[in-house]
Amino acid sequence: MMETSMSANPISIRIRPSENGSVVNPNVYGHFAEHLGRGIYEGLWVGEDSLIPNTRGLRNDVVAALRELNIPVLRWPGGCFADEYHWKDGIGPRERRPSLINTHWGGVVENNHFGTHEFFDLCEQLGAEPYVCGNVGSGTPQEMMEWVEYITSDAESPMANLRRSNGRQKPWKLRYFGVGNESWGCGGSMRPEYYADEYRRYNTFVKNYSGNQVYRIACGANSGDLHWTEVLMERAGRHMDGLSLHYYTLCDGWPPRGSAIEFTEEEWGKIVRSALDMGRLLNEHIEIMDRFDPEKRVGLIVDEWGTWFECEPGSTPGFLYQQNGIRDAVVAALTLHIFHTRADRVAMANIAQLVNVLQATILTDGERFLRTPTYWVFEMLKGHQGGTTLGLDFDVPTCEVAGISIPALSVSATRNRAGETLASFANLDIANDREIEFEAQGSDPVGRLLASSSMLGHNTFDAPDAVSPRPLELRAEAGRVRFELPRHSVATIRFCA
Ligand code: AHR
């Protein structure tokens, strides 16, 4: 084990006054919920007859906790599940909906009790915009067209009337619609040239009904597949509003290895390096998008990101259930900071996934639930939503973790329309606490800290608040605040100009 210490000199961070940054699209703080494992069933949906307190089948404890995150947008029903989902199975009286096998995720029975009406109810309860992903892989353009009609049309039309017969008179608003998921893989194993044509064909039948305007998202690349982005932008760029990108933080490449909470120092270093790769990937894909779309009309939609480890021992194979620790929190803050740096093009991002799956914000165990360290990062950083990024001047310290060289610090700051500045900090080092001096030309600075005495720190159902925010002690000096940023921690400071 390395010796830990406090570095001698404070790291001085100044705001560059003349630099106008980009606005952080609130949707960068978006989430994703798939029919996978206990993500929907148990995690969000317990049914109206459950002993777990619920509102129309949606569990109250989880919804109340999620409301605190100001979730701007929620993607559903997949993921891989989206391209085998037939939406008509998930409407009408629940007892008459067909039960099917979820072939992607554990081969379990999917009873379709959570469908379109339940998803829109969830979004309304959360105050989130729905983002629906349509089925290209095993569906038809007609099925996709009818789904959008069912959701959004106010006309006397067959699908609008079907919706009314299922109890919903008024159409919902549906802004974000994805035309297929991972069409290069589980969504159909297509080549980009073929998918570009399929995208154009399916998208033609995604209509704007009754004043609803759909923001059309094409399936984008698998991490470093720049050829996919190039072909899509060239052949279908003018038909889309957004192009997606999927990138997961992995310990040693694919397949996922290691544990979320039992890992070595070397694995800490590898995970941070993998998370940092998001910055390189954004730059490379955006460089291609800029060539075809210099006005930046098409948004980059990182609609799947997060850590992916081996399933928690004892959990059901295929359910992608993993614990979540302070390392995940540091990765979440670092990744959100990276998105801020490309706020000029990144229009949305959706961490995978909301509850009980991969880098989740909430874990449940029957009627028990806990907020993960990742949850707290989204809660502490939510004030960045809609803020304008500020240029920062500081020397980025580096450190060695088990021989792996990484930056020791990640910082981002935004200012909102009310003149409030929020700065967030992640100490990526596991050995050194850092003294930070941050320029704060304003009043009433307030600091919060998410830290753990161990790099393995996490919450359990018996100790659900072990890793949770506490006040950060600030020392205010003329126009500056100083504070100690412990190793492997995330902190925020907020002040008014
Ligand atoms: O988030 C889990 C899976 O990862 C999604 O279903 C798929 O799109 C991706 O490969």
Coordinates of C-alpha atoms and ligand atoms in Angstrom, one line a residue:
M1 CA 0.0 0.0 0.0
M2 CA 1.3 3.5 -0.9
E3 CA 2.0 6.0 1.8
T4 CA -0.5 8.9 1.7
S5 CA 0.4 12.5 2.2
M6 CA -0.7 16.1 1.8
S7 CA 1.1 17.8 -1.1
A8 CA 3.0 20.9 0.1
N9 CA 2.0 23.7 -2.2
P10 CA -1.6 24.7 -2.8
I11 CA -2.9 24.3 -6.4
S12 CA -4.0 27.7 -7.4
I13 CA -6.9 27.9 -9.8
R14 CA -7.9 31.2 -11.5
I15 CA -11.0 32.0 -13.6
R16 CA -10.1 33.5 -17.0
P17 CA -12.5 36.5 -17.0
S18 CA -12.5 37.1 -20.8
E19 CA -13.3 33.5 -21.9
N20 CA -16.9 32.8 -22.8
G21 CA -17.5 29.1 -22.8
S22 CA -20.4 27.1 -24.1
V23 CA -23.7 26.3 -22.3
V24 CA -23.8 22.9 -20.7
N25 CA -26.9 21.3 -22.1
P26 CA -29.0 20.1 -19.1
N27 CA -29.5 16.8 -21.0
V28 CA -25.8 16.0 -20.4
Y29 CA -27.1 14.9 -17.0
G30 CA -29.5 12.4 -18.5
H31 CA -30.1 8.8 -17.6
F32 CA -31.0 5.5 -19.1
A33 CA -33.3 2.7 -18.0
E34 CA -33.6 -0.6 -19.9
H35 CA -35.6 -3.8 -19.4
L36 CA -32.5 -5.5 -18.0
G37 CA -32.2 -7.3 -14.7
R38 CA -33.8 -5.5 -11.8
G39 CA -33.5 -2.1 -13.5
I40 CA -37.2 -1.6 -14.3
Y41 CA -38.9 -4.5 -12.4
E42 CA -38.2 -4.1 -8.7
G43 CA -35.9 -1.1 -9.2
L44 CA -38.7 1.3 -10.5
W45 CA -41.8 -0.7 -11.1
V46 CA -43.3 -2.9 -8.3
G47 CA -46.9 -2.9 -9.4
E48 CA -50.0 -1.4 -7.8
D49 CA -50.6 -4.3 -5.5
S50 CA -47.1 -4.3 -4.0
L51 CA -46.5 -3.9 -0.3
I52 CA -43.8 -1.4 -1.2
P53 CA -45.4 2.0 -1.2
N54 CA -46.0 3.1 -4.8
T55 CA -47.9 5.5 -6.9
R56 CA -49.6 3.7 -9.8
G57 CA -47.0 0.9 -9.5
L58 CA -43.9 3.1 -9.4
R59 CA -42.0 2.8 -6.1
N60 CA -42.2 6.0 -4.0
D61 CA -38.8 5.8 -2.3
V62 CA -36.9 5.5 -5.6
V63 CA -38.9 8.1 -7.4
A64 CA -38.5 10.6 -4.5
A65 CA -34.8 10.1 -4.4
L66 CA -34.5 10.5 -8.2
R67 CA -36.5 13.7 -8.2
E68 CA -33.7 15.2 -6.2
L69 CA -31.4 14.8 -9.2
N70 CA -33.4 17.0 -11.6
I71 CA -33.2 14.3 -14.2
P72 CA -33.6 16.2 -17.5
V73 CA -34.1 13.2 -19.8
L74 CA -34.6 9.5 -19.5
R75 CA -33.9 7.0 -22.3
W76 CA -36.0 3.8 -22.6
P77 CA -36.6 0.8 -23.3
G78 CA -33.1 -0.1 -24.3
G79 CA -30.3 -0.7 -25.1
C80 CA -30.2 -4.1 -26.9
F81 CA -33.8 -4.7 -25.6
A82 CA -35.1 -1.8 -27.8
D83 CA -34.5 -3.8 -31.0
E84 CA -36.6 -6.7 -29.9
Y85 CA -39.3 -4.7 -28.2
H86 CA -42.7 -4.6 -29.8
W87 CA -44.5 -1.7 -28.2
K88 CA -48.0 -3.1 -28.7
D89 CA -47.1 -5.9 -26.3
G90 CA -46.9 -3.2 -23.6
I91 CA -50.3 -1.5 -23.8
G92 CA -53.8 -2.3 -22.6
P93 CA -54.9 -4.2 -19.5
R94 CA -51.8 -5.6 -17.9
E95 CA -53.3 -9.0 -17.2
R96 CA -53.8 -9.4 -21.0
R97 CA -50.3 -8.4 -22.1
P98 CA -48.2 -11.2 -23.4
S99 CA -45.3 -12.7 -21.5
L100 CA -42.1 -13.1 -23.5
I101 CA -38.5 -14.1 -23.0
N102 CA -35.9 -11.3 -22.6
T103 CA -33.4 -13.1 -24.8
H104 CA -30.7 -10.5 -24.3
W105 CA -30.7 -10.2 -20.6
G106 CA -30.8 -13.5 -18.7
G107 CA -33.6 -15.2 -20.6
V108 CA -36.1 -14.2 -18.0
V109 CA -39.8 -13.7 -18.5
E110 CA -40.8 -10.2 -19.5
N111 CA -44.4 -9.7 -18.6
N112 CA -44.7 -6.3 -20.3
H113 CA -46.4 -4.8 -17.3
F114 CA -44.1 -1.7 -17.7
G115 CA -44.9 -0.3 -21.1
T116 CA -45.6 3.0 -22.8
H117 CA -48.1 4.4 -20.4
E118 CA -46.0 3.4 -17.4
F119 CA -42.9 4.9 -18.9
F120 CA -44.6 8.3 -19.6
D121 CA -46.0 8.2 -16.0
L122 CA -42.5 7.6 -14.7
C123 CA -41.2 10.6 -16.7
E124 CA -44.0 12.8 -15.4
Q125 CA -43.3 11.7 -11.8
L126 CA -39.6 12.4 -12.3
G127 CA -40.1 15.7 -14.2
A128 CA -37.9 14.2 -17.0
E129 CA -38.2 14.4 -20.8
P130 CA -38.9 11.0 -22.3
Y131 CA -36.4 9.7 -24.9
V132 CA -37.8 6.6 -26.6
C133 CA -35.6 4.3 -28.6
G134 CA -37.4 2.6 -31.5
N135 CA -36.9 -0.9 -33.0
V136 CA -35.0 -1.1 -36.3
G137 CA -33.4 -4.5 -35.8
S138 CA -36.6 -6.7 -35.6
G139 CA -39.3 -4.1 -36.2
T140 CA -40.8 -2.4 -39.2
P141 CA -41.1 1.2 -40.3
Q142 CA -44.9 0.8 -39.9
E143 CA -44.5 -0.3 -36.2
M144 CA -42.2 2.6 -35.5
M145 CA -44.6 5.1 -37.3
E146 CA -47.6 3.8 -35.3
W147 CA -45.8 4.1 -32.0
V148 CA -45.0 7.7 -32.6
E149 CA -48.6 8.3 -33.7
Y150 CA -49.9 6.4 -30.6
I151 CA -47.8 8.6 -28.3
T152 CA -48.2 12.1 -30.0
S153 CA -51.2 12.3 -32.2
D154 CA -54.3 14.3 -31.2
A155 CA -56.2 13.4 -34.4
E156 CA -59.1 11.0 -34.8
S157 CA -56.7 8.4 -36.1
P158 CA -56.4 4.6 -35.4
M159 CA -53.4 4.8 -33.1
A160 CA -54.6 7.9 -31.2
N161 CA -58.0 6.2 -30.7
L162 CA -56.2 3.1 -29.5
R163 CA -54.4 5.2 -26.9
R164 CA -57.7 6.8 -25.8
S165 CA -59.2 3.4 -25.4
N166 CA -56.4 2.6 -23.1
G167 CA -57.2 5.5 -20.9
R168 CA -55.1 8.4 -22.1
Q169 CA -57.0 11.1 -23.9
K170 CA -54.4 13.7 -24.5
P171 CA -51.2 12.8 -26.4
W172 CA -47.9 13.1 -24.7
K173 CA -45.1 15.3 -25.9
L174 CA -42.2 13.2 -27.3
R175 CA -39.1 15.2 -28.3
Y176 CA -36.3 12.6 -28.3
F177 CA -36.6 9.5 -30.5
G178 CA -33.8 7.1 -31.3
V179 CA -33.9 5.2 -34.6
G180 CA -32.4 1.9 -33.4
N181 CA -29.7 1.0 -30.8
E182 CA -26.2 -0.3 -31.5
S183 CA -27.3 -1.2 -35.1
W184 CA -23.7 -2.3 -35.6
G185 CA -24.1 -5.0 -32.9
C186 CA -27.1 -6.3 -31.0
G187 CA -29.4 -4.0 -33.0
G188 CA -28.8 -5.8 -36.3
S189 CA -25.1 -6.3 -37.0
M190 CA -25.2 -3.8 -39.8
R191 CA -22.5 -2.1 -41.7
P192 CA -22.6 1.7 -41.5
E193 CA -23.4 2.1 -45.2
Y194 CA -26.4 -0.2 -44.8
Y195 CA -27.6 1.4 -41.6
A196 CA -27.3 4.9 -43.0
D197 CA -29.9 3.9 -45.6
E198 CA -32.0 2.1 -43.1
Y199 CA -31.9 5.1 -40.9
R200 CA -33.1 7.3 -43.7
R201 CA -35.9 4.9 -44.5
Y202 CA -37.2 4.4 -40.9
N203 CA -36.8 8.1 -40.1
T204 CA -39.0 9.0 -43.0
F205 CA -41.9 7.4 -41.2
V206 CA -41.2 9.1 -37.8
K207 CA -43.8 11.9 -38.3
N208 CA -44.4 15.1 -36.5
Y209 CA -48.0 14.8 -35.3
S210 CA -50.2 17.5 -33.8
G211 CA -47.5 20.0 -33.4
N212 CA -45.0 17.6 -31.7
Q213 CA -41.5 18.0 -33.1
V214 CA -39.3 15.0 -32.9
Y215 CA -35.6 15.4 -32.4
R216 CA -34.2 12.4 -34.4
I217 CA -31.3 10.5 -33.0
A218 CA -29.4 8.1 -35.3
C219 CA -27.5 5.2 -33.9
G220 CA -23.8 6.2 -33.7
A221 CA -20.5 4.5 -33.2
N222 CA -19.1 2.0 -30.8
S223 CA -16.4 3.9 -29.0
G224 CA -13.5 4.4 -31.4
D225 CA -15.2 3.4 -34.7
L226 CA -14.6 6.7 -36.5
H227 CA -15.6 5.1 -39.9
W228 CA -19.2 4.7 -38.6
T229 CA -19.4 8.4 -37.7
E230 CA -17.9 9.4 -41.1
V231 CA -20.4 7.3 -43.1
L232 CA -23.4 8.3 -41.1
M233 CA -22.6 12.0 -41.3
E234 CA -21.9 11.9 -45.0
R235 CA -24.9 9.8 -46.0
A236 CA -27.5 10.7 -43.4
G237 CA -26.3 13.7 -41.5
R238 CA -28.9 16.1 -43.0
H239 CA -31.7 13.8 -41.9
M240 CA -30.8 13.7 -38.2
D241 CA -30.7 16.0 -35.2
G242 CA -28.4 13.9 -33.1
L243 CA -25.9 11.1 -33.6
S244 CA -25.1 8.8 -30.7
L245 CA -21.9 7.4 -29.3
H246 CA -21.5 4.5 -26.8
Y247 CA -18.4 4.3 -24.6
Y248 CA -18.0 2.3 -21.4
T249 CA -15.2 2.7 -18.8
L250 CA -13.5 -0.7 -18.6
C251 CA -10.6 -2.0 -16.7
D252 CA -8.8 -4.0 -19.4
G253 CA -10.9 -3.5 -22.5
W254 CA -13.7 -5.8 -23.5
P255 CA -15.1 -8.0 -21.9
P256 CA -15.6 -6.3 -18.6
R257 CA -13.2 -7.4 -15.9
G258 CA -12.7 -6.8 -12.2
S259 CA -15.0 -5.8 -9.4
A260 CA -16.6 -2.5 -8.6
I261 CA -15.5 -2.5 -5.0
E262 CA -12.7 -5.1 -4.6
F263 CA -9.8 -3.9 -6.7
T264 CA -6.1 -3.2 -6.7
E265 CA -4.4 0.1 -7.0
E266 CA -3.4 -0.9 -10.6
E267 CA -7.1 -1.3 -11.4
W268 CA -7.8 2.2 -10.0
G269 CA -5.2 3.6 -12.4
K270 CA -6.6 1.6 -15.4
I271 CA -10.1 2.7 -14.8
V272 CA -9.1 6.4 -14.6
R273 CA -7.2 6.0 -17.8
S274 CA -10.2 4.4 -19.5
A275 CA -12.4 7.2 -18.3
L276 CA -10.0 9.8 -19.6
D277 CA -10.3 8.2 -23.0
M278 CA -13.8 9.7 -23.3
G279 CA -12.1 13.1 -23.9
R280 CA -10.0 11.7 -26.8
L281 CA -13.0 9.9 -28.3
L282 CA -15.2 13.0 -28.2
N283 CA -12.5 15.1 -29.9
E284 CA -12.1 12.5 -32.7
H285 CA -15.8 12.0 -33.4
I286 CA -16.4 15.8 -33.2
E287 CA -13.6 16.5 -35.6
I288 CA -15.5 14.4 -38.2
M289 CA -18.9 15.9 -37.3
D290 CA -17.3 19.4 -37.7
R291 CA -16.2 18.6 -41.3
F292 CA -19.8 17.6 -42.4
D293 CA -21.6 20.0 -40.1
P294 CA -19.5 23.1 -39.3
E295 CA -22.6 24.9 -37.9
K296 CA -22.9 22.2 -35.2
R297 CA -26.5 21.6 -35.9
V298 CA -26.3 17.8 -35.2
G299 CA -25.8 17.1 -31.5
L300 CA -23.4 14.3 -30.2
I301 CA -25.6 12.1 -28.0
V302 CA -23.5 9.9 -25.7
D303 CA -26.5 7.9 -24.7
E304 CA -24.6 5.1 -23.0
W305 CA -21.6 5.6 -20.8
G306 CA -20.3 4.5 -17.4
T307 CA -18.2 1.8 -15.6
W308 CA -18.8 -1.8 -16.5
F309 CA -17.4 -4.5 -14.2
E310 CA -18.0 -8.2 -13.7
C311 CA -21.4 -8.9 -12.1
E312 CA -21.5 -8.8 -8.3
P313 CA -20.8 -12.4 -7.0
G314 CA -24.1 -14.2 -6.2
S315 CA -26.2 -12.0 -8.5
T316 CA -28.1 -13.4 -11.5
P317 CA -25.9 -13.8 -14.6
G318 CA -27.0 -11.4 -17.3
F319 CA -28.5 -8.9 -14.9
L320 CA -25.4 -6.6 -15.0
Y321 CA -25.8 -5.9 -11.3
Q322 CA -22.6 -4.3 -9.9
Q323 CA -21.9 -2.4 -6.6
N324 CA -20.8 1.2 -6.8
G325 CA -18.1 2.9 -4.9
I326 CA -16.1 6.1 -4.5
R327 CA -14.1 5.1 -7.6
D328 CA -17.3 5.2 -9.6
A329 CA -18.0 8.7 -8.1
V330 CA -14.7 9.9 -9.2
V331 CA -15.2 8.5 -12.7
A332 CA -18.7 10.1 -12.9
A333 CA -17.3 13.6 -12.0
L334 CA -14.4 13.2 -14.4
T335 CA -16.7 12.1 -17.2
L336 CA -19.2 14.9 -16.6
H337 CA -16.3 17.4 -16.6
I338 CA -15.1 16.0 -20.0
F339 CA -18.6 16.5 -21.4
H340 CA -18.4 20.1 -20.2
T341 CA -15.2 20.6 -22.2
R342 CA -17.1 19.7 -25.4
A343 CA -20.4 21.5 -24.5
D344 CA -20.2 23.0 -28.0
R345 CA -21.3 19.6 -29.5
V346 CA -22.3 17.2 -26.7
A347 CA -26.1 17.7 -26.6
M348 CA -27.0 14.8 -24.3
A349 CA -25.5 12.0 -22.3
N350 CA -27.2 9.1 -20.5
I351 CA -25.3 7.2 -17.9
A352 CA -26.0 3.4 -17.9
Q353 CA -28.1 2.8 -16.0
L354 CA -30.6 4.4 -13.5
V355 CA -31.2 1.6 -11.0
N356 CA -29.6 -1.8 -10.2
V357 CA -27.7 -2.0 -13.5
L358 CA -24.1 -1.1 -14.3
Q359 CA -23.1 2.3 -12.9
A360 CA -26.4 2.8 -11.1
T361 CA -27.5 5.8 -9.0
I362 CA -29.8 3.6 -6.8
L363 CA -29.5 0.0 -5.7
T364 CA -32.5 -1.9 -4.3
D365 CA -32.9 -5.1 -2.3
G366 CA -36.6 -5.8 -2.1
E367 CA -38.1 -3.0 -0.1
R368 CA -34.6 -1.6 0.9
F369 CA -32.8 0.9 -1.2
L370 CA -29.6 3.0 -1.2
R371 CA -28.2 6.0 -3.0
T372 CA -24.8 5.1 -4.5
P373 CA -21.7 7.5 -4.6
T374 CA -22.6 8.0 -8.3
Y375 CA -26.0 9.3 -7.2
W376 CA -24.3 11.8 -5.0
V377 CA -22.1 13.1 -7.8
F378 CA -25.2 13.8 -9.9
E379 CA -26.9 15.5 -7.0
M380 CA -23.8 17.6 -6.2
L381 CA -23.1 18.6 -9.8
K382 CA -26.7 19.2 -11.0
G383 CA -26.2 22.9 -10.7
H384 CA -24.0 22.7 -13.8
Q385 CA -27.1 22.0 -15.9
G386 CA -27.6 25.0 -18.2
G387 CA -24.6 26.8 -16.8
T388 CA -21.9 28.5 -19.0
T389 CA -18.5 26.9 -18.7
L390 CA -15.7 29.1 -17.3
G391 CA -12.1 29.0 -18.5
L392 CA -9.8 27.9 -15.7
D393 CA -6.0 28.4 -15.3
F394 CA -4.1 26.0 -13.2
D395 CA -1.2 23.5 -13.5
V396 CA -2.6 20.0 -13.6
P397 CA -0.6 17.9 -11.2
T398 CA 0.1 14.3 -12.3
C399 CA 0.5 11.2 -10.1
E400 CA 1.6 7.6 -10.5
V401 CA -0.8 4.9 -9.4
A402 CA 0.8 1.5 -9.5
G403 CA 3.1 2.8 -12.3
I404 CA 0.2 4.3 -14.3
S405 CA 0.6 8.0 -14.8
I406 CA -2.7 10.0 -14.5
P407 CA -3.6 13.6 -13.9
A408 CA -4.3 14.0 -10.2
L409 CA -7.0 16.5 -10.5
S410 CA -10.1 17.3 -12.6
V411 CA -11.9 20.6 -12.2
S412 CA -14.8 22.2 -14.0
A413 CA -16.7 25.5 -13.3
T414 CA -19.9 27.0 -14.7
R415 CA -21.9 30.2 -14.0
N416 CA -25.6 30.2 -14.2
R417 CA -28.0 33.0 -15.3
A418 CA -28.5 34.1 -11.7
G419 CA -24.7 34.7 -11.4
E420 CA -24.0 31.7 -9.2
T421 CA -20.7 29.9 -9.8
L422 CA -20.5 26.2 -9.2
A423 CA -17.0 24.6 -9.3
S424 CA -16.5 20.8 -9.0
F425 CA -13.3 19.0 -8.2
A426 CA -12.3 15.3 -8.4
N427 CA -9.1 14.1 -6.8
L428 CA -8.1 11.2 -9.0
D429 CA -5.1 10.3 -6.8
I430 CA -5.3 7.6 -4.2
A431 CA -2.2 8.7 -2.3
N432 CA -2.2 12.4 -1.9
D433 CA -4.6 14.9 -0.5
R434 CA -4.4 18.3 -2.2
E435 CA -4.6 21.8 -0.9
I436 CA -6.7 23.9 -3.4
E437 CA -6.9 27.6 -3.7
F438 CA -9.8 28.7 -5.9
E439 CA -10.5 32.2 -7.0
A440 CA -14.0 33.1 -5.7
Q441 CA -14.8 36.7 -6.3
G442 CA -18.1 36.5 -4.6
S443 CA -20.0 36.0 -1.5
D444 CA -21.1 33.1 0.8
P445 CA -19.1 30.2 -0.6
V446 CA -20.5 26.9 0.4
G447 CA -18.6 23.6 0.0
R448 CA -19.6 20.0 -0.1
L449 CA -17.4 16.9 0.0
L450 CA -17.9 13.3 -1.0
A451 CA -15.1 11.3 0.4
S452 CA -14.2 7.9 1.9
S453 CA -11.2 6.9 4.0
S454 CA -10.7 3.9 1.6
M455 CA -10.5 3.8 -2.2
L456 CA -12.8 0.8 -1.8
G457 CA -15.5 2.8 0.1
H458 CA -19.1 2.2 -0.9
N459 CA -22.6 2.1 0.6
T460 CA -24.4 -1.1 1.7
F461 CA -28.0 -1.8 2.7
D462 CA -26.8 -1.9 6.3
A463 CA -24.7 1.3 6.0
P464 CA -26.5 3.2 3.2
D465 CA -25.0 6.6 4.0
A466 CA -21.3 5.5 4.5
V467 CA -20.3 7.5 1.4
S468 CA -22.5 10.6 1.3
P469 CA -21.8 14.3 1.1
R470 CA -20.8 16.4 4.1
P471 CA -19.9 20.1 4.4
L472 CA -16.5 21.0 3.0
E473 CA -14.5 23.2 5.3
L474 CA -13.6 26.4 3.4
R475 CA -11.2 29.1 4.5
A476 CA -12.2 32.3 2.7
E477 CA -9.4 34.9 2.0
A478 CA -9.5 38.0 -0.1
G479 CA -11.2 36.9 -3.3
R480 CA -10.2 33.2 -2.7
V481 CA -11.2 30.1 -0.9
R482 CA -8.9 27.4 0.3
F483 CA -9.7 23.9 1.2
E484 CA -8.3 20.4 1.4
L485 CA -9.4 18.0 -1.3
P486 CA -8.8 14.5 0.2
R487 CA -7.4 11.7 -2.0
H488 CA -10.1 9.8 -4.0
S489 CA -12.9 12.4 -3.4
V490 CA -15.3 14.7 -5.2
A491 CA -16.1 18.2 -4.0
T492 CA -18.1 21.3 -5.0
I493 CA -18.0 24.9 -4.0
R494 CA -20.8 27.4 -4.9
F495 CA -20.8 31.1 -4.5
C496 CA -22.6 34.2 -5.9
A497 CA -20.9 36.8 -7.9
Ligands
AHR1 O1 -26.3 -1.0 -21.1 C1 -26.1 -2.3 -21.3 C2 -26.0 -2.6 -22.8 O2 -24.8 -2.1 -23.3 C3 -27.1 -2.0 -23.7 O3 -28.2 -2.8 -23.8 C4 -26.4 -2.0 -25.0 O4 -26.9 -1.0 -25.9 C5 -24.9 -1.8 -24.7 O5 -24.1 -2.7 -25.4

